[in-house]
Short mmCIF file of C-alpha atoms in Angstrom, two decimals:
data_model
loop_
_atom_site.label_atom_id
_atom_site.label_comp_id
_atom_site.label_asym_id
_atom_site.label_seq_id
_atom_site.Cartn_x
_atom_site.Cartn_y
_atom_site.Cartn_z
CA UNK T 1 27.70 0.11 -3.90
CA UNK T 2 25.42 1.86 -5.49
CA UNK T 3 26.74 1.43 -8.89
CA UNK T 4 26.28 -2.40 -8.36
CA UNK T 5 22.90 -2.09 -7.67
CA UNK T 6 21.73 -0.07 -10.51
CA UNK T 7 24.02 -2.38 -12.54
CA UNK T 8 21.96 -5.33 -11.68
CA UNK T 9 18.72 -3.00 -12.07
CA UNK T 10 15.74 -5.28 -13.55
CA UNK T 11 14.73 -3.46 -17.12
CA UNK T 12 15.40 -3.28 -20.94
CA UNK T 13 18.21 -5.71 -21.86
CA UNK T 14 19.63 -2.41 -23.97
CA UNK T 15 18.20 -0.09 -21.71
CA UNK T 16 15.80 1.26 -23.39
CA UNK T 17 12.66 2.18 -21.42
CA UNK T 18 10.08 -0.08 -20.63
CA UNK T 19 7.02 1.80 -18.74
CA UNK T 20 7.40 -1.53 -16.35
CA UNK T 21 5.20 0.35 -13.89
CA UNK T 22 1.68 0.47 -16.14
CA UNK T 23 1.72 -3.28 -15.93
CA UNK T 24 3.44 -4.49 -13.44
CA UNK T 25 2.33 -6.68 -10.03
CA UNK T 26 4.16 -5.28 -6.61
CA UNK T 27 3.89 -7.14 -3.45
CA UNK T 28 3.80 -5.60 -0.49
CA UNK T 29 5.33 -6.47 2.16
CA UNK T 30 4.90 -5.30 5.57
CA UNK T 31 8.34 -5.67 7.10
CA UNK T 32 7.55 -6.47 11.10
CA UNK T 33 5.17 -9.35 9.71
CA UNK T 34 6.78 -10.74 6.69
CA UNK T 35 10.22 -13.00 8.03
CA UNK T 36 12.35 -13.03 11.20
CA UNK T 37 15.89 -12.88 10.50
CA UNK T 38 17.72 -12.89 13.68
CA UNK T 39 15.24 -14.10 15.94
CA UNK T 40 13.74 -11.05 17.79
CA UNK T 41 10.40 -11.76 16.73
CA UNK T 42 10.11 -9.03 14.40
CA UNK T 43 10.38 -8.97 10.87
CA UNK T 44 13.62 -7.52 9.45
CA UNK T 45 15.01 -6.68 6.34
CA UNK T 46 17.44 -9.71 7.12
CA UNK T 47 14.27 -11.22 6.77
CA UNK T 48 12.83 -10.20 3.67
CA UNK T 49 16.25 -11.05 2.10
CA UNK T 50 16.05 -14.37 2.78
CA UNK T 51 12.72 -14.70 1.43
CA UNK T 52 13.83 -13.23 -2.22
CA UNK T 53 13.69 -16.66 -4.08
CA UNK T 54 10.01 -16.96 -2.95
CA UNK T 55 8.79 -13.48 -4.07
CA UNK T 56 10.82 -14.28 -7.80
CA UNK T 57 9.36 -17.50 -7.73
CA UNK T 58 5.85 -15.97 -6.79
CA UNK T 59 6.06 -14.84 -10.33
CA UNK T 60 5.92 -10.69 -8.94
CA UNK T 61 7.69 -8.00 -10.98
CA UNK T 62 8.14 -6.01 -7.18
CA UNK T 63 8.14 -5.63 -3.71
CA UNK T 64 7.54 -1.87 -1.74
CA UNK T 65 8.89 -1.90 1.62
CA UNK T 66 6.67 -0.39 4.53
CA UNK T 67 9.04 2.03 6.43
CA UNK T 68 11.94 0.56 8.16
CA UNK T 69 13.75 4.08 9.22
CA UNK T 70 14.55 5.01 12.82
CA UNK T 71 11.15 5.69 14.62
CA UNK T 72 10.28 5.50 18.04
CA UNK T 73 6.78 2.89 16.69
CA UNK T 74 4.37 4.88 18.10
CA UNK T 75 3.12 4.65 14.43
CA UNK T 76 4.91 1.40 13.60
CA UNK T 77 7.23 3.20 11.58
CA UNK T 78 5.45 5.68 10.40
CA UNK T 79 6.90 8.27 12.63
CA UNK T 80 10.16 8.71 11.34
CA UNK T 81 12.52 10.19 13.37
CA UNK T 82 15.64 9.75 10.99
CA UNK T 83 14.78 9.43 7.13
CA UNK T 84 18.09 8.08 6.28
CA UNK T 85 18.95 5.18 8.50
CA UNK T 86 17.34 1.97 9.18
CA UNK T 87 15.94 1.36 12.81
CA UNK T 88 18.34 -1.38 14.61
CA UNK T 89 15.12 -3.89 15.26
CA UNK T 90 14.74 -3.81 11.30
CA UNK T 91 18.43 -3.79 10.76
CA UNK T 92 21.23 -1.42 9.16
CA UNK T 93 21.83 0.88 6.14
CA UNK T 94 24.42 -1.99 4.75
CA UNK T 95 21.12 -4.14 5.11
CA UNK T 96 19.10 -1.84 3.03
CA UNK T 97 21.95 -1.75 0.55
CA UNK T 98 22.41 -5.36 -0.06
CA UNK T 99 18.40 -5.99 -0.32
CA UNK T 100 18.04 -3.62 -2.57
CA UNK T 101 20.65 -5.22 -4.15
CA UNK T 102 20.09 -9.05 -4.27
CA UNK T 103 16.47 -7.88 -5.16
CA UNK T 104 18.00 -6.46 -8.33
CA UNK T 105 20.09 -9.86 -9.47
CA UNK T 106 16.77 -11.57 -8.79
CA UNK T 107 14.72 -9.51 -11.17
CA UNK T 108 13.29 -7.67 -9.05
CA UNK T 109 12.42 -3.74 -8.27
CA UNK T 110 12.41 -2.04 -5.01
CA UNK T 111 10.00 0.40 -4.00
CA UNK T 112 10.23 2.29 -0.46
CA UNK T 113 8.16 4.19 1.48
CA UNK T 114 8.09 7.81 2.06
CA UNK T 115 6.33 9.74 4.88
CA UNK T 116 6.61 13.96 3.90
CA UNK T 117 3.42 14.97 5.79
CA UNK T 118 4.75 14.67 9.53
CA UNK T 119 7.55 13.43 11.36
CA UNK T 120 8.34 11.76 14.52
CA UNK T 121 7.78 13.79 17.69
CA UNK T 122 11.43 12.55 18.58
CA UNK T 123 12.83 13.54 14.94
CA UNK T 124 15.88 16.19 15.28
CA UNK T 125 13.58 18.73 14.20
CA UNK T 126 11.14 18.88 16.29
CA UNK T 127 13.04 18.41 19.09
CA UNK T 128 15.03 21.41 18.29
CA UNK T 129 11.34 23.42 18.02
CA UNK T 130 10.49 22.88 21.18
CA UNK T 131 13.77 23.84 22.59
CA UNK T 132 13.78 26.94 20.38
CA UNK T 133 10.38 28.22 21.28
CA UNK T 134 7.97 30.51 19.81
CA UNK T 135 8.36 32.55 17.02
CA UNK T 136 11.68 30.99 16.33
CA UNK T 137 13.29 29.23 12.50
CA UNK T 138 13.37 26.17 14.37
CA UNK T 139 9.34 26.07 14.79
CA UNK T 140 8.67 27.28 11.30
CA UNK T 141 9.17 23.78 9.50
CA UNK T 142 6.09 22.46 12.04
CA UNK T 143 2.78 23.86 12.02
CA UNK T 144 2.71 25.89 15.07
CA UNK T 145 -0.28 28.33 15.96
CA UNK T 146 -1.39 30.30 18.96
CA UNK T 147 -5.00 28.82 20.75
CA UNK T 148 -8.12 30.68 20.41
CA UNK T 149 -9.83 31.76 23.59
CA UNK T 150 -9.60 34.43 26.41
CA UNK T 151 -6.35 32.98 27.31
CA UNK T 152 -5.33 30.58 23.74
CA UNK T 153 -6.81 27.81 25.89
CA UNK T 154 -8.55 26.44 22.39
CA UNK T 155 -7.30 24.43 19.69
CA UNK T 156 -6.50 27.08 16.95
CA UNK T 157 -9.38 25.48 14.66
CA UNK T 158 -11.89 22.42 15.00
CA UNK T 159 -9.70 20.28 12.62
CA UNK T 160 -9.73 16.50 13.83
CA UNK T 161 -7.14 13.67 14.09
CA UNK T 162 -7.09 10.40 11.48
CA UNK T 163 -6.71 8.40 14.68
CA UNK T 164 -9.06 10.49 17.05
CA UNK T 165 -10.05 13.43 19.22
CA UNK T 166 -8.30 17.08 18.03
CA UNK T 167 -5.54 17.38 15.74
CA UNK T 168 -3.97 19.41 18.09
CA UNK T 169 -1.82 19.58 20.94
CA UNK T 170 -0.90 22.69 23.46
CA UNK T 171 2.58 23.04 24.48
CA UNK T 172 3.31 24.28 28.12
CA UNK T 173 4.47 27.34 26.44
CA UNK T 174 1.10 28.06 24.90
CA UNK T 175 1.37 27.25 21.64
CA UNK T 176 -0.20 24.30 19.80
CA UNK T 177 1.19 21.83 17.18
CA UNK T 178 -1.06 20.23 14.41
CA UNK T 179 -0.74 16.50 14.41
CA UNK T 180 -3.36 15.01 11.78
CA UNK T 181 -2.31 11.41 12.95
CA UNK T 182 -1.18 10.85 16.43
CA UNK T 183 0.58 13.33 18.57
CA UNK T 184 3.48 11.87 18.34
CA UNK T 185 3.06 13.03 14.43
CA UNK T 186 3.44 16.20 14.05
CA UNK T 187 2.38 18.04 10.52
CA UNK T 188 5.32 19.79 8.67
CA UNK T 189 5.03 23.16 7.36
CA UNK T 190 5.12 22.40 3.74
CA UNK T 191 4.90 26.45 3.05
CA UNK T 192 8.99 26.47 4.33
CA UNK T 193 11.71 25.95 1.43
CA UNK T 194 13.52 24.36 3.93
CA UNK T 195 11.12 21.64 4.24
CA UNK T 196 10.88 21.03 0.27
CA UNK T 197 14.58 21.25 0.04
CA UNK T 198 15.20 18.17 2.74
CA UNK T 199 12.53 15.89 1.77
CA UNK T 200 14.67 16.52 -1.79
CA UNK T 201 17.59 15.48 -0.16
CA UNK T 202 15.98 12.37 1.50
CA UNK T 203 14.81 11.22 -1.70
CA UNK T 204 18.19 11.77 -3.35
CA UNK T 205 19.83 9.57 -0.53
CA UNK T 206 17.82 6.48 -1.54
CA UNK T 207 17.50 6.70 -5.27
CA UNK T 208 21.64 7.01 -4.90
CA UNK T 209 21.75 3.78 -2.31
CA UNK T 210 19.69 2.07 -5.80
CA UNK T 211 15.70 2.04 -5.55
CA UNK T 212 13.05 1.97 -7.77
CA UNK T 213 10.82 4.41 -6.38
CA UNK T 214 8.72 5.74 -3.95
CA UNK T 215 5.39 4.75 -1.88
CA UNK T 216 4.57 8.34 -0.66
CA UNK T 217 2.44 8.17 2.12
CA UNK T 218 -1.34 10.53 2.58
CA UNK T 219 0.75 12.09 -0.64
CA UNK T 220 -3.07 14.42 -0.72
CA UNK T 221 -1.31 16.01 2.73
CA UNK T 222 1.23 18.58 3.56
CA UNK T 223 -0.47 21.39 2.05
CA UNK T 224 -2.91 22.68 3.73
CA UNK T 225 -5.55 25.65 3.12
CA UNK T 226 -4.57 29.15 3.90
CA UNK T 227 -5.64 30.32 7.27
CA UNK T 228 -6.01 27.15 8.99
CA UNK T 229 -9.93 27.36 8.15
CA UNK T 230 -12.56 25.14 10.34
CA UNK T 231 -14.06 22.22 8.67
CA UNK T 232 -17.35 23.33 10.45
CA UNK T 233 -18.44 19.42 11.91
CA UNK T 234 -17.45 16.58 13.85
CA UNK T 235 -16.67 13.46 12.34
CA UNK T 236 -14.85 14.54 10.07
CA UNK T 237 -12.88 11.05 9.48
CA UNK T 238 -16.32 10.17 7.25
CA UNK T 239 -15.45 13.09 4.88
CA UNK T 240 -12.01 11.53 3.68
CA UNK T 241 -12.41 10.88 0.49
CA UNK T 242 -15.70 12.13 -0.32
CA UNK T 243 -15.97 15.71 0.81
CA UNK T 244 -13.52 18.98 0.42
CA UNK T 245 -11.83 19.04 3.63
CA UNK T 246 -9.34 22.62 4.21
CA UNK T 247 -6.20 20.07 5.12
CA UNK T 248 -6.41 17.25 2.51
CA UNK T 249 -5.50 17.53 -1.34
CA UNK T 250 -5.22 20.70 -1.31
CA UNK T 251 -3.70 22.42 -5.40
CA UNK T 252 -0.25 22.73 -3.93
CA UNK T 253 0.55 19.39 -2.75
CA UNK T 254 0.81 18.97 -7.01
CA UNK T 255 3.71 20.88 -6.85
CA UNK T 256 5.27 19.16 -4.67
CA UNK T 257 4.70 15.90 -6.86
CA UNK T 258 5.68 17.54 -10.14
CA UNK T 259 9.03 18.60 -7.97
CA UNK T 260 9.49 15.01 -7.16
CA UNK T 261 8.75 13.95 -10.64
CA UNK T 262 11.45 15.78 -12.09
CA UNK T 263 14.04 14.20 -9.69
CA UNK T 264 12.72 10.81 -10.36
CA UNK T 265 12.80 11.09 -13.93
CA UNK T 266 16.62 12.66 -13.63
CA UNK T 267 17.99 9.21 -12.36
CA UNK T 268 18.11 6.43 -14.75
CA UNK T 269 15.98 3.19 -14.66
CA UNK T 270 12.77 3.89 -14.98
CA UNK T 271 12.37 5.11 -10.88
CA UNK T 272 8.47 5.62 -10.11
CA UNK T 273 6.09 7.63 -7.71
CA UNK T 274 3.05 5.97 -6.23
CA UNK T 275 0.39 8.03 -4.68
CA UNK T 276 -1.47 6.81 -1.49
CA UNK T 277 -3.86 9.93 -2.04
CA UNK T 278 -7.77 10.28 -1.04
CA UNK T 279 -9.64 12.61 -3.09
CA UNK T 280 -13.39 13.56 -3.26
CA UNK T 281 -13.98 12.41 -7.04
CA UNK T 282 -12.51 10.48 -9.28
CA UNK T 283 -11.49 14.11 -11.14
CA UNK T 284 -9.51 14.97 -8.22
CA UNK T 285 -7.51 11.66 -7.72
CA UNK T 286 -6.55 11.91 -11.28
CA UNK T 287 -5.06 15.12 -11.14
CA UNK T 288 -2.08 12.92 -9.00
CA UNK T 289 -1.51 10.71 -12.24
CA UNK T 290 -1.10 13.44 -14.59
CA UNK T 291 2.32 12.84 -17.00
CA UNK T 292 4.24 15.68 -14.99
CA UNK T 293 3.31 14.07 -11.40
CA UNK T 294 3.27 10.06 -10.45
CA UNK T 295 3.02 7.27 -11.58
CA UNK T 296 0.07 5.34 -10.23
CA UNK T 297 -2.23 5.98 -7.28
CA UNK T 298 -3.53 3.45 -5.04
CA UNK T 299 -7.43 2.17 -5.85
CA UNK T 300 -8.80 2.16 -2.99
CA UNK T 301 -12.41 2.88 -4.80
CA UNK T 302 -11.81 -0.72 -5.90
CA UNK T 303 -10.56 -2.22 -2.42
CA UNK T 304 -13.94 -0.87 -0.98
CA UNK T 305 -16.41 -2.58 -3.05
CA UNK T 306 -18.89 -5.43 -2.19
CA UNK T 307 -19.00 -8.58 -3.65
CA UNK T 308 -21.65 -7.32 -6.12
CA UNK T 309 -21.39 -7.53 -10.37
CA UNK T 310 -23.19 -4.02 -10.60
CA UNK T 311 -21.09 -2.41 -8.13
CA UNK T 312 -17.30 -4.30 -9.09
CA UNK T 313 -18.64 -3.46 -13.05
CA UNK T 314 -18.74 0.23 -12.18
CA UNK T 315 -16.04 0.61 -10.02
CA UNK T 316 -13.58 -1.04 -13.08
CA UNK T 317 -14.96 1.19 -15.93
CA UNK T 318 -14.93 4.10 -13.33
CA UNK T 319 -11.70 3.67 -12.44
CA UNK T 320 -10.30 2.97 -16.33
CA UNK T 321 -12.15 5.75 -17.37
CA UNK T 322 -10.29 8.13 -14.59
CA UNK T 323 -6.92 7.20 -15.44
CA UNK T 324 -7.40 6.64 -19.07
CA UNK T 325 -8.49 10.58 -19.17
CA UNK T 326 -4.78 11.20 -17.99
CA UNK T 327 -2.62 8.74 -19.61
CA UNK T 328 -1.96 6.59 -16.27
CA UNK T 329 -2.46 2.98 -15.78
CA UNK T 330 -4.78 1.65 -13.39
CA UNK T 331 -3.87 0.06 -9.98
CA UNK T 332 -5.98 -2.47 -8.82
CA UNK T 333 -5.57 -3.42 -5.03
CA UNK T 334 -7.85 -6.01 -2.50
CA UNK T 335 -6.01 -5.35 0.78
CA UNK T 336 -3.23 -3.49 2.37
CA UNK T 337 -1.77 -3.19 5.64
CA UNK T 338 -4.50 -0.64 6.85
CA UNK T 339 -7.86 -2.69 6.16
CA UNK T 340 -9.06 -6.00 7.42
CA UNK T 341 -8.05 -8.65 4.97
CA UNK T 342 -10.58 -9.38 2.07
CA UNK T 343 -11.31 -13.06 2.49
CA UNK T 344 -13.07 -11.94 6.03
CA UNK T 345 -14.38 -8.81 4.30
CA UNK T 346 -16.08 -10.93 1.52
CA UNK T 347 -17.59 -13.21 4.32
CA UNK T 348 -15.03 -15.35 5.88
CA UNK T 349 -14.67 -19.38 6.26
CA UNK T 350 -15.01 -21.21 2.88
CA UNK T 351 -17.22 -18.16 1.49
CA UNK T 352 -14.90 -15.55 2.25
CA UNK T 353 -11.98 -17.92 1.08
CA UNK T 354 -13.59 -18.94 -2.67
CA UNK T 355 -14.63 -15.02 -3.22
CA UNK T 356 -10.93 -13.81 -2.57
CA UNK T 357 -10.00 -16.39 -5.11
CA UNK T 358 -12.15 -15.74 -7.68
CA UNK T 359 -11.10 -11.86 -6.74
CA UNK T 360 -7.79 -13.15 -7.45
CA UNK T 361 -8.21 -14.06 -11.28
CA UNK T 362 -10.56 -10.76 -11.84
CA UNK T 363 -7.86 -8.42 -10.51
CA UNK T 364 -5.04 -10.16 -12.63
CA UNK T 365 -6.86 -9.61 -15.38
CA UNK T 366 -7.81 -6.30 -15.65
CA UNK T 367 -5.72 -3.92 -17.56
CA UNK T 368 -3.19 -1.80 -15.65
CA UNK T 369 -1.32 -2.05 -12.10
CA UNK T 370 -2.08 -5.29 -9.42
CA UNK T 371 -0.69 -4.38 -5.73
CA UNK T 372 -0.55 -7.88 -3.57
CA UNK T 373 -0.42 -7.87 0.27
CA UNK T 374 1.76 -10.20 1.89
CA UNK T 375 -0.13 -13.14 3.14
CA UNK T 376 -2.91 -12.49 -0.03
CA UNK T 377 -1.60 -15.09 -1.90
CA UNK T 378 -2.17 -17.05 0.83
CA UNK T 379 -5.93 -16.88 1.18
CA UNK T 380 -4.75 -15.58 4.98
CA UNK T 381 -8.22 -14.45 6.80
CA UNK T 382 -8.69 -11.26 9.34
CA UNK T 383 -7.00 -12.41 12.98
CA UNK T 384 -10.15 -11.11 15.10
CA UNK T 385 -9.10 -12.67 18.42
CA UNK T 386 -5.76 -11.42 19.54
CA UNK T 387 -5.38 -10.97 23.00
CA UNK T 388 -5.97 -7.65 24.22
CA UNK T 389 -2.29 -7.01 25.57
CA UNK T 390 -1.63 -7.53 21.70
CA UNK T 391 -3.43 -4.84 20.69
CA UNK T 392 -1.20 -1.27 20.47
CA UNK T 393 -2.44 0.44 16.52
CA UNK T 394 -3.16 3.99 17.50
CA UNK T 395 -6.20 4.02 15.26
CA UNK T 396 -8.08 2.09 18.06
CA UNK T 397 -8.37 5.38 19.68
CA UNK T 398 -11.09 6.53 17.02
CA UNK T 399 -12.81 3.06 17.44
CA UNK T 400 -11.70 0.16 19.19
CA UNK T 401 -13.15 -2.20 16.32
CA UNK T 402 -10.85 0.14 13.74
CA UNK T 403 -7.50 -1.53 14.44
CA UNK T 404 -5.31 -2.60 12.09
CA UNK T 405 -3.29 -5.25 13.67
CA UNK T 406 -5.71 -8.59 12.46
CA UNK T 407 -3.95 -7.55 9.29
CA UNK T 408 -1.21 -7.23 10.30
CA UNK T 409 0.17 -11.24 11.94
CA UNK T 410 3.47 -12.60 10.97
CA UNK T 411 3.70 -14.93 7.95
CA UNK T 412 3.04 -18.63 8.16
CA UNK T 413 6.07 -20.24 6.21
CA UNK T 414 5.84 -23.67 7.49
CA UNK T 415 3.76 -26.21 9.38
CA UNK T 416 6.62 -27.97 11.02
CA UNK T 417 9.00 -25.12 12.72
CA UNK T 418 8.32 -23.49 15.52
CA UNK T 419 5.97 -19.96 14.97
CA UNK T 420 5.17 -21.57 11.56
CA UNK T 421 8.66 -20.50 10.17
CA UNK T 422 8.35 -17.10 11.00
CA UNK T 423 11.21 -16.91 13.06
CA UNK T 424 14.58 -18.98 13.77
CA UNK T 425 14.42 -21.97 15.90
CA UNK T 426 15.05 -21.01 19.56
CA UNK T 427 13.81 -17.26 18.94
CA UNK T 428 11.64 -15.27 20.33
CA UNK T 429 7.50 -15.19 20.01
CA UNK T 430 6.33 -13.16 17.29
CA UNK T 431 5.35 -9.50 18.05
CA UNK T 432 1.94 -10.89 17.15
CA UNK T 433 0.77 -14.40 17.85
CA UNK T 434 0.30 -16.37 14.79
CA UNK T 435 -2.73 -18.58 14.80
CA UNK T 436 -1.54 -22.62 15.14
CA UNK T 437 -5.14 -22.86 12.38
CA UNK T 438 -2.67 -21.41 10.05
CA UNK T 439 -0.64 -24.15 9.95
CA UNK T 440 -2.12 -25.55 6.51
CA UNK T 441 -1.90 -21.97 5.06
CA UNK T 442 1.56 -22.17 4.98
CA UNK T 443 3.74 -21.62 2.08
CA UNK T 444 5.41 -25.07 2.27
CA UNK T 445 2.08 -26.64 2.79
CA UNK T 446 0.68 -24.97 0.09
CA UNK T 447 3.73 -25.43 -2.45
CA UNK T 448 2.56 -28.85 -2.11
CA UNK T 449 -0.86 -28.47 -3.03
CA UNK T 450 -1.72 -28.00 -6.70
CA UNK T 451 -5.19 -26.37 -6.12
CA UNK T 452 -4.01 -24.08 -3.32
CA UNK T 453 -4.54 -20.41 -3.61
CA UNK T 454 -0.61 -19.92 -3.58
CA UNK T 455 -0.63 -22.16 -6.60
CA UNK T 456 -3.32 -20.53 -7.74
CA UNK T 457 -1.61 -16.94 -7.64
CA UNK T 458 1.79 -18.44 -9.16
CA UNK T 459 -0.06 -19.54 -12.19
CA UNK T 460 -1.69 -16.51 -12.93
CA UNK T 461 1.27 -14.61 -12.46
CA UNK T 462 2.70 -16.81 -14.88
CA UNK T 463 -0.23 -16.27 -17.19
CA UNK T 464 0.42 -12.23 -17.08
CA UNK T 465 3.94 -12.22 -17.74
CA UNK T 466 3.81 -15.02 -20.75
CA UNK T 467 1.72 -11.86 -22.16
CA UNK T 468 3.97 -9.49 -22.84
CA UNK T 469 1.20 -6.73 -23.72
CA UNK T 470 -1.24 -8.23 -20.82
CA UNK T 471 -1.32 -4.98 -18.75
CA UNK T 472 -1.98 -2.43 -21.56
CA UNK T 473 -4.84 -4.32 -24.09
CA UNK T 474 -8.07 -2.63 -23.40
CA UNK T 475 -11.30 -4.14 -21.61
CA UNK T 476 -14.12 -4.87 -23.58
CA UNK T 477 -17.36 -6.19 -21.64
CA UNK T 478 -18.67 -9.30 -23.16
CA UNK T 479 -22.68 -10.34 -22.48
CA UNK T 480 -23.22 -12.23 -19.37
CA UNK T 481 -26.24 -13.19 -17.47
CA UNK T 482 -27.13 -11.35 -13.78
CA UNK T 483 -24.69 -11.56 -11.10
CA UNK T 484 -21.70 -12.32 -13.30
CA UNK T 485 -19.11 -10.36 -15.39
CA UNK T 486 -17.91 -11.46 -18.61
CA UNK T 487 -14.85 -9.35 -20.25
CA UNK T 488 -12.13 -9.69 -22.74
CA UNK T 489 -8.85 -8.31 -23.31
CA UNK T 490 -6.89 -8.45 -26.70
CA UNK T 491 -7.41 -11.01 -28.86
CA UNK T 492 -7.16 -13.82 -27.27
CA UNK T 493 -8.07 -13.91 -23.60
CA UNK T 494 -11.28 -13.25 -21.95
CA UNK T 495 -11.91 -13.64 -17.91
CA UNK T 496 -15.81 -14.74 -16.34
CA UNK T 497 -16.47 -14.43 -13.17
CA UNK T 498 -19.69 -15.74 -10.63
CA UNK T 499 -20.47 -13.40 -8.23
CA UNK T 500 -23.43 -15.25 -6.59
CA UNK T 501 -23.97 -18.22 -4.61
CA UNK T 502 -25.67 -20.77 -7.63
CA UNK T 503 -24.23 -22.11 -10.56
CA UNK T 504 -24.69 -19.78 -13.59
CA UNK T 505 -24.45 -21.30 -17.10
CA UNK T 506 -22.87 -19.28 -20.23
CA UNK T 507 -21.61 -20.51 -23.44
CA UNK T 508 -17.94 -20.79 -23.28
CA UNK T 509 -15.92 -18.21 -24.24
CA UNK T 510 -13.17 -20.79 -25.35
CA UNK T 511 -10.39 -23.15 -23.47
CA UNK T 512 -9.91 -22.73 -20.12
CA UNK T 513 -6.82 -21.27 -18.82
CA UNK T 514 -7.09 -20.99 -15.54
CA UNK T 515 -9.90 -21.44 -12.89
CA UNK T 516 -10.22 -20.71 -9.10
CA UNK T 517 -13.16 -23.77 -9.70
CA UNK T 518 -13.16 -25.40 -12.41
CA UNK T 519 -16.52 -25.25 -14.72
CA UNK T 520 -18.03 -27.64 -16.17
CA UNK T 521 -18.59 -27.22 -20.16
CA UNK T 522 -21.06 -29.42 -21.94
CA UNK T 523 -22.54 -28.93 -25.30
CA UNK T 524 -20.22 -24.97 -25.78
CA UNK T 525 -22.32 -24.26 -22.29
CA UNK T 526 -19.96 -23.39 -19.11
CA UNK T 527 -21.32 -23.79 -16.14
CA UNK T 528 -20.01 -21.62 -13.86
CA UNK T 529 -19.22 -22.25 -10.16
CA UNK T 530 -20.98 -20.38 -7.33
CA UNK T 531 -17.67 -17.37 -6.49
CA UNK T 532 -15.87 -18.33 -9.12
CA UNK T 533 -13.49 -17.02 -11.98
CA UNK T 534 -12.62 -18.32 -15.07
CA UNK T 535 -9.65 -17.29 -17.29
CA UNK T 536 -10.03 -18.52 -21.19
CA UNK T 537 -7.66 -18.68 -24.06
CA UNK T 538 -10.64 -17.19 -26.76
CA UNK T 539 -11.58 -19.48 -30.00
CA UNK T 540 -9.62 -18.21 -33.33
CA UNK T 541 -6.74 -16.69 -31.18
#
């Protein structure tokens, strides 16, 4: 099984290194919501496999699958009960192997999630820890502590859960266990060698099955400051990514990532690691992608940039400088399964869609690797009016407005079938309702419209692939009016972006390659439409 998958692994025709991750476009598949292959209303591996031709035709290089492992779904799969098996709602281990093999046949690499900071409370290890009691070797696999106060009635420190409330739960025997996320997600003790050995085994299991790498969930987690000191004040969620905290971004995490890099490098086919990492400074974030650590780290600063030219330019330059300082590629991402879709963040409606289309060309025109979250190529907005009975995201415990359900609504595939083609005819309703208004946004509808957002993405990815050095060509800023961006790449490419709500004129850099909205060109001047981006073939190239 594995040999067959590896024999079809994408890469250099002669087996030479391609460093493919440095300019790859990677498509995030949120498995529950991508495609339902068995009609039960929940997306699954069979559904993903059936849509591989779509992803290949779209022009992406790889797909990243969110967790599909055995899980009670307290956090929709990020609470793993068995790291070596597939949850029945998503399929079987044979389905996973078949998906990897077939993706390779289409020239697509497959990255899977690994969740090392915590397990599910249903994991065999945690159940053994509860049964074994205080002081046992089984409890040493997790972070158990005695409480403070006269009778241990107070938690061991003041740490808060990312999902709201305190990060400790007390057991009937008096001990407390740490969970930086939900109580159903107990933190592992990475000071225990047994934990290191277990995850090396888990990584080998999936590498042997043929996957091309891992997205490391909470890559800044795992290691805690010695003594588990207090933070000292509340509302700690606001400190993540900006301030030093004792439970994230400790120096010890880098020993873990170095060990995993050695493991990845021991396999053929250029397997990679991608860090989901938050750090309090660009320099700290760069440590995750040093030459002996992981290959990529998500660029959350770019994702959160407001629709302003100066802000984008500053973040782009800082990102290039930070990654370049350690010889790593920059990554660019506009949306994912944890944030509101950028059509809505950019203003919603027609304005939000115009800006999202322009942002697509900006993002795909930059040096490095880009991530596409499923549905952004369709211009999907956030669903803001889901009925209360469908809102189950544990993050809503912190703030009802912080729920992530609205960006996880299933994809519309066509306008004519029930549930817009997400599942099978006669199948169950989708786990989240799909707005009827999404029919014109469906894949089938947009493929038939040359001016659609989907076809804009397809053409942009085609241009990227045709320019083999595109991801590595350095960026040079060009002069441009206030409220705009202009840059050149290599000798023959330029990109202009108008981030204002009014038309803007500037010298036409050359011939139009692709535009989110066509500019008007007269007498050597280009009038850029409001909230638009243009790719140019520079004259003389």
